[in-house]
Amino acid sequence: MTSSYLKFTLRSLARHRVYTAINLIGLAVGMAGAIVIFQLVKYHLGVDRYHRNADRTYRVVVDLHLEDGSVEHERGSTFRLHETLKKEFAYVKDAAYLAHKETTIRADREGESRKFLEKEHVVFTNADFFKIFDYKWISGNANALKAPNQAIVTERYARKYFGNGNALGKVIRADNLENLVIAGVVADYPEQTDFRKDLFISLPTLKKIVPKYGYEDWGWIDSGRETFITLRSPEDKAAFEAQMPVFAGKYYGPDGKVFHYHLQDLADVHFNMAYGGKIKYNTVIVLSTVGILLVLIACFNFINLSTAQAFKRSKEVGVRKVLGISQAQVFWLFIQETALLAVAAESISLLGAWLFAPVLSRWIDLNIKLNIPRDPLLLGFCGALLLFVIMLAGVYPAFVVSNFNPVKAIKGVLKENNRSFFSVRKGLVVTQFSISFVLIAVSTLIILQSRYMKNKDLGMDKDLILHLNLPETNPGKLTALRNELSALPEVSDMSFFRSAPSVQVSGGGSIKFENRDWEKFVARSRAADAHFVKTYGLKLVAGREPAHSDTLNELLINRKLVKALGLKSPEAALNRRLHVGDAGKTGTIVGVLSDFNNGDLYTGIEPTIVFADQSRYRRAGVKLSRVNAATIQRIQAVWQKQFPENVFEYTFYDDEIAKFYQREELATRLTTTFALLSVCLSCLGLFGLAIFAIEQRIKEISVRKVLGASVAGITAMLSMDFLKLVLVAVVIASPVAWYFMHRWLQDFAFRVEIHWGIFAWAGFLAAGIALLTVGFQSVKAALVNPVESLKRE
């Protein structure tokens, strides 16, 4: 019996090959999208969950509650925090301090000295780091980090520095200041981690390499220095946080009310953007939803085409019932047909997902793999997806067919209720295009916002500015570097500074204006020399540029700070004294700058101070009149002359700014891709329905042509029924699209408006694609010779 059912199913699928192909492609595309999204979501949800103590590991973060009512979220911590917490709280089991620092490493290999600029893979830490985070030890142990000038490397960095030989006991040199002995080697970290560190340097070494730092200052909080702890039990978290106000009062005195310490779950570190997360948790939810929607659209196509075909196969079903087959057997016969298609579709979808995964990996800079035999979660998902598709796509059509009255079916008097505007089939078409419209509208807004951020006037010049690192701030070397670079014909100006505008939010703190008390707001500070204004094309609205100085003497402020101070005009601020809290010095305001973006476009314009402080300079900005390979080589030669022990590396300012908005680029690519997939799936289903509808009305079309109807008139008549459904979808989906667009834009201080044109474009695109899909079949039907059609009738 099963064998005969299978033969019947295969013959039926082959006989209706057009519909079979449409269903197969639709299901395969929808399932492939769902599989890729599942792998992407699984990756993000699994980041750093593999650590043994993940459920009781936390980052200690602090929220600064300022007097003006604002709150600044800070993931960094003071140097003393980790050891103090472990000493004073019995339920703190381990505490690790992580100091991230760009470091130049020199390693000798086979008689050759090599230099490496390690920008992101070096961390200064203590032995507790390896108690909190799990690493497999190849040789050595974490106790080595208790002593100065000790280091631990991963296997890949051992190979990088020393080839395939044993790294244990070998020596590397950091920043040309300290020799480090390799005291341990650990296995490479897995893909699913945010702690992508390969060189672990003992914490006591940090004080030798960076001696001028506020190690004992509790107010010195740096985003590049983090504290992680493990508690003896997850239940201790509430008790720990309850004691934090008293703790802050003990170490900060009256200012303790500003510092609100709390614990951030390790699982939240990857998602919380306020503390430097990688991706918003809501984005993962949206991706999951899109994956489900793609499968639903594919299933809706299947249901529509299957129920449409059912009435063509009614006589076949009627005869089978008369010959003794039961209603349940008919039901399972059609479920079997769906299952065969679903299995074939999933096989194709796995191939498609496997081919697309590398492309997605390049887009998002992650290694998304599809290895079903070694991935039980993916295997389970594929099984669940297959079952879900079979049940959702197969049950309703099978139920409809199995309930046919055999007598009416044989007589051919079964009819669809095609006149019901809210029929199931029409409702599914409306749902499909509603989803497609929302995705098109949202992806259009993301593209517009991304372009807006790239092209927005930031209040400065960002073109042809080359950024160089400053390994040290020796006055003689900086002067020589400036003189020699300025002598190059391509160099029009250059500036030394800590960080460039619009690339990185600078430091800041409280300020005192004249004889007033401390202001209730925080002002951002930028350490930069007197050439900063000209190099970056900043605009002075009052006063002059500061005179050359190595330390804070004269300073510039922006319009936002003038307004925050309650002054009537920029001129009113000139020649007034301002004490800068984070510098601990007082200077004279000699100029007021027009507002420029201090950080990225996610945040608004902030009160800003620009002052000289040579000890803080970390970079040089070189303004060029033209650039080519020879220019870079000449600049490198000058730079290398002053810093021969360091690695030359450069970036262009506009490229650095663009990197801040990679998240939007990624969102643009993903939403556009999945929007196109949803539209293709919807149109694929519409294409099949159009074929079926035209087949049902072929006699009517022929009669109309005989009576004089034009090809254009017939095409319009056939297309309008489907176009009405698309327009209904646009009306229903517009408020939903607006809601999601409005929510997404809340992350940006500077954003585009949600204009009616976005909805018009999305609606026009959805309707246009649907019209082309249906119109093709309509024109084809209208061009058929009516005599041939009526002859067949």
XYZ file of N, CA and C in Angstrom, residues 286-372:
261
model
N 14.940 40.390 15.915
C 14.442 40.742 14.576
C 14.889 39.707 13.553
N 16.162 39.298 13.629
C 16.659 38.278 12.703
C 15.872 36.980 12.847
N 15.616 36.580 14.088
C 14.845 35.359 14.319
C 13.450 35.483 13.716
N 12.843 36.649 13.893
C 11.502 36.888 13.348
C 11.510 36.816 11.837
N 12.522 37.413 11.218
C 12.624 37.386 9.756
C 12.760 35.950 9.259
N 13.563 35.132 9.959
C 13.702 33.733 9.578
C 12.373 32.998 9.612
N 11.599 33.244 10.663
C 10.274 32.620 10.770
C 9.356 33.100 9.642
N 9.427 34.407 9.353
C 8.562 34.970 8.311
C 8.886 34.398 6.936
N 10.179 34.181 6.667
C 10.545 33.596 5.373
C 9.941 32.206 5.209
N 9.984 31.418 6.275
C 9.396 30.079 6.222
C 7.880 30.166 6.065
N 7.265 31.110 6.777
C 5.810 31.271 6.681
C 5.389 31.652 5.271
N 6.134 32.597 4.656
C 5.788 32.998 3.287
C 5.873 31.804 2.347
N 6.929 31.007 2.485
C 7.094 29.824 1.645
C 5.945 28.834 1.864
N 5.565 28.663 3.128
C 4.459 27.745 3.436
C 3.133 28.290 2.915
N 2.942 29.601 3.005
C 1.708 30.202 2.486
C 1.606 29.972 0.979
N 2.731 30.105 0.275
C 2.737 29.811 -1.157
C 2.278 28.386 -1.414
N 2.825 27.473 -0.636
C 2.496 26.055 -0.809
C 1.001 25.827 -0.558
N 0.500 26.412 0.519
C -0.923 26.241 0.846
C -1.802 26.792 -0.268
N -1.465 27.995 -0.761
C -2.264 28.615 -1.820
C -2.306 27.753 -3.074
N -1.118 27.313 -3.512
C -1.062 26.525 -4.732
C -1.681 25.144 -4.545
N -1.499 24.567 -3.378
C -2.047 23.233 -3.118
C -3.563 23.250 -3.079
N -4.139 24.232 -2.416
C -5.609 24.322 -2.358
C -6.176 24.674 -3.728
N -5.434 25.488 -4.499
C -5.898 25.816 -5.848
C -5.907 24.570 -6.722
N -4.834 23.781 -6.620
C -4.734 22.550 -7.407
C -5.765 21.505 -6.979
N -6.152 21.584 -5.723
C -7.040 20.546 -5.180
C -8.319 20.402 -5.994
N -8.844 21.546 -6.483
C -10.101 21.475 -7.230
C -9.898 20.907 -8.635
N -8.649 20.984 -9.138
C -8.349 20.344 -10.415
C -8.247 18.834 -10.230
N -7.931 18.413 -9.005
C -7.739 16.980 -8.736
C -8.940 16.360 -8.020
N -10.060 17.098 -8.013
C -11.224 16.632 -7.244
C -11.796 15.325 -7.799
N -11.824 15.171 -9.151
C -12.364 13.938 -9.720
C -11.501 12.746 -9.330
N -10.203 12.952 -9.348
C -9.264 11.892 -8.949
C -9.532 11.449 -7.513
N -9.745 12.415 -6.615
C -10.012 12.107 -5.218
C -11.370 11.414 -5.088
N -12.373 11.897 -5.846
C -13.707 11.294 -5.794
C -13.693 9.840 -6.204
N -12.991 9.519 -7.273
C -12.896 8.130 -7.748
C -12.235 7.260 -6.685
N -11.167 7.764 -6.056
C -10.466 6.986 -5.027
C -11.394 6.703 -3.845
N -12.181 7.704 -3.494
C -13.102 7.486 -2.365
C -14.175 6.467 -2.716
N -14.696 6.522 -3.939
C -15.710 5.558 -4.370
C -15.149 4.145 -4.372
N -13.837 4.043 -4.692
C -13.194 2.723 -4.740
C -12.798 2.214 -3.362
N -13.118 2.979 -2.316
C -12.935 2.449 -0.975
C -11.876 3.106 -0.114
N -11.130 4.061 -0.641
C -10.116 4.704 0.187
C -10.800 5.617 1.211
N -10.317 5.599 2.400
C -10.956 6.384 3.465
C -10.492 7.834 3.440
N -11.224 8.671 4.198
C -10.855 10.094 4.293
C -9.484 10.254 4.927
N -9.176 9.443 5.931
C -7.873 9.530 6.604
C -6.754 9.148 5.638
N -7.010 8.128 4.778
C -5.988 7.716 3.824
C -5.711 8.809 2.794
N -6.783 9.492 2.360
C -6.595 10.619 1.439
C -5.761 11.709 2.111
N -6.088 11.966 3.380
C -5.357 12.996 4.137
C -3.862 12.674 4.182
N -3.522 11.454 4.549
C -2.102 11.077 4.674
C -1.421 10.942 3.322
N -2.203 10.656 2.279
C -1.639 10.620 0.936
C -1.092 12.000 0.551
N -1.865 13.048 0.845
C -1.431 14.405 0.510
C -0.356 14.905 1.479
N -0.385 14.448 2.720
C 0.702 14.781 3.656
C 2.012 14.183 3.167
N 1.908 12.928 2.613
C 3.100 12.271 2.077
C 3.673 13.075 0.910
N 2.800 13.623 0.083
C 3.241 14.441 -1.049
C 3.983 15.678 -0.549
N 3.421 16.296 0.469
C 4.065 17.479 1.064
C 5.407 17.110 1.666
N 5.450 15.958 2.347
C 6.696 15.539 2.991
C 7.802 15.303 1.969
N 7.465 14.683 0.853
C 8.469 14.457 -0.188
C 9.032 15.782 -0.706
N 8.134 16.719 -0.957
C 8.577 18.026 -1.432
C 9.431 18.726 -0.379
N 9.012 18.631 0.879
C 9.739 19.304 1.960
C 11.137 18.727 2.137
N 11.250 17.395 2.050
C 12.573 16.756 2.176
C 13.482 17.200 1.036
N 12.928 17.208 -0.176
C 13.721 17.644 -1.333
C 14.116 19.114 -1.181
N 13.159 19.929 -0.722
C 13.427 21.366 -0.552
C 14.498 21.599 0.502
N 14.444 20.845 1.595
C 15.447 21.056 2.637
C 16.834 20.616 2.162
N 16.891 19.587 1.346
C 18.183 19.164 0.794
C 18.783 20.276 -0.064
N 17.926 20.886 -0.890
C 18.394 22.004 -1.726
C 18.750 23.206 -0.863
N 17.946 23.445 0.167
C 18.189 24.609 1.032
C 19.514 24.482 1.778
N 19.865 23.277 2.177
C 21.143 23.080 2.865
C 22.321 23.389 1.941
N 22.184 22.998 0.693
C 23.227 23.317 -0.283
C 23.316 24.830 -0.491
N 22.142 25.468 -0.631
C 22.123 26.915 -0.807
C 22.688 27.652 0.394
N 22.314 27.210 1.589
C 22.827 27.841 2.807
C 24.330 27.648 2.935
N 24.806 26.460 2.559
C 26.253 26.179 2.616
C 27.028 27.087 1.668
N 26.441 27.375 0.503
C 27.088 28.260 -0.459
C 27.026 29.724 -0.021
N 25.938 30.104 0.656
C 25.763 31.508 1.051
C 26.505 31.845 2.337
N 26.742 30.848 3.181
C 27.379 31.104 4.479
C 28.719 31.836 4.366
N 29.620 31.452 3.439
C 30.891 32.198 3.318
C 30.696 33.659 2.930
N 29.688 33.920 2.089
C 29.399 35.309 1.691
C 28.953 36.113 2.902
N 28.051 35.530 3.684
C 27.577 36.183 4.901
C 28.730 36.388 5.883
N 29.600 35.420 5.986
C 30.741 35.528 6.900
C 31.623 36.720 6.546
N 31.841 36.935 5.240
C 32.648 38.087 4.815
C 31.940 39.396 5.114
N 30.635 39.415 4.955
C 29.866 40.630 5.216
C 29.962 41.057 6.670
N 29.824 40.097 7.563
C 29.709 40.437 8.982
C 30.969 40.135 9.770
N 32.028 39.695 9.076
C 33.320 39.435 9.703
C 33.203 38.397 10.818
N 32.429 37.362 10.565
C 32.299 36.232 11.478
C 32.420 34.958 10.656
N 32.823 33.894 11.314
C 32.974 32.622 10.614
C 31.729 31.767 10.853
N 30.738 31.930 9.965
C 29.490 31.175 10.082
C 29.636 29.875 9.287
N 29.595 28.756 9.984
C 29.806 27.459 9.341
C 28.531 26.630 9.367
N 28.412 25.734 8.351
C 27.335 24.746 8.332
C 27.969 23.363 8.267
N 27.995 22.712 9.416
C 28.575 21.372 9.489
C 27.610 20.510 10.294
N 26.604 19.991 9.613
C 25.512 19.283 10.298
C 25.983 18.078 11.102
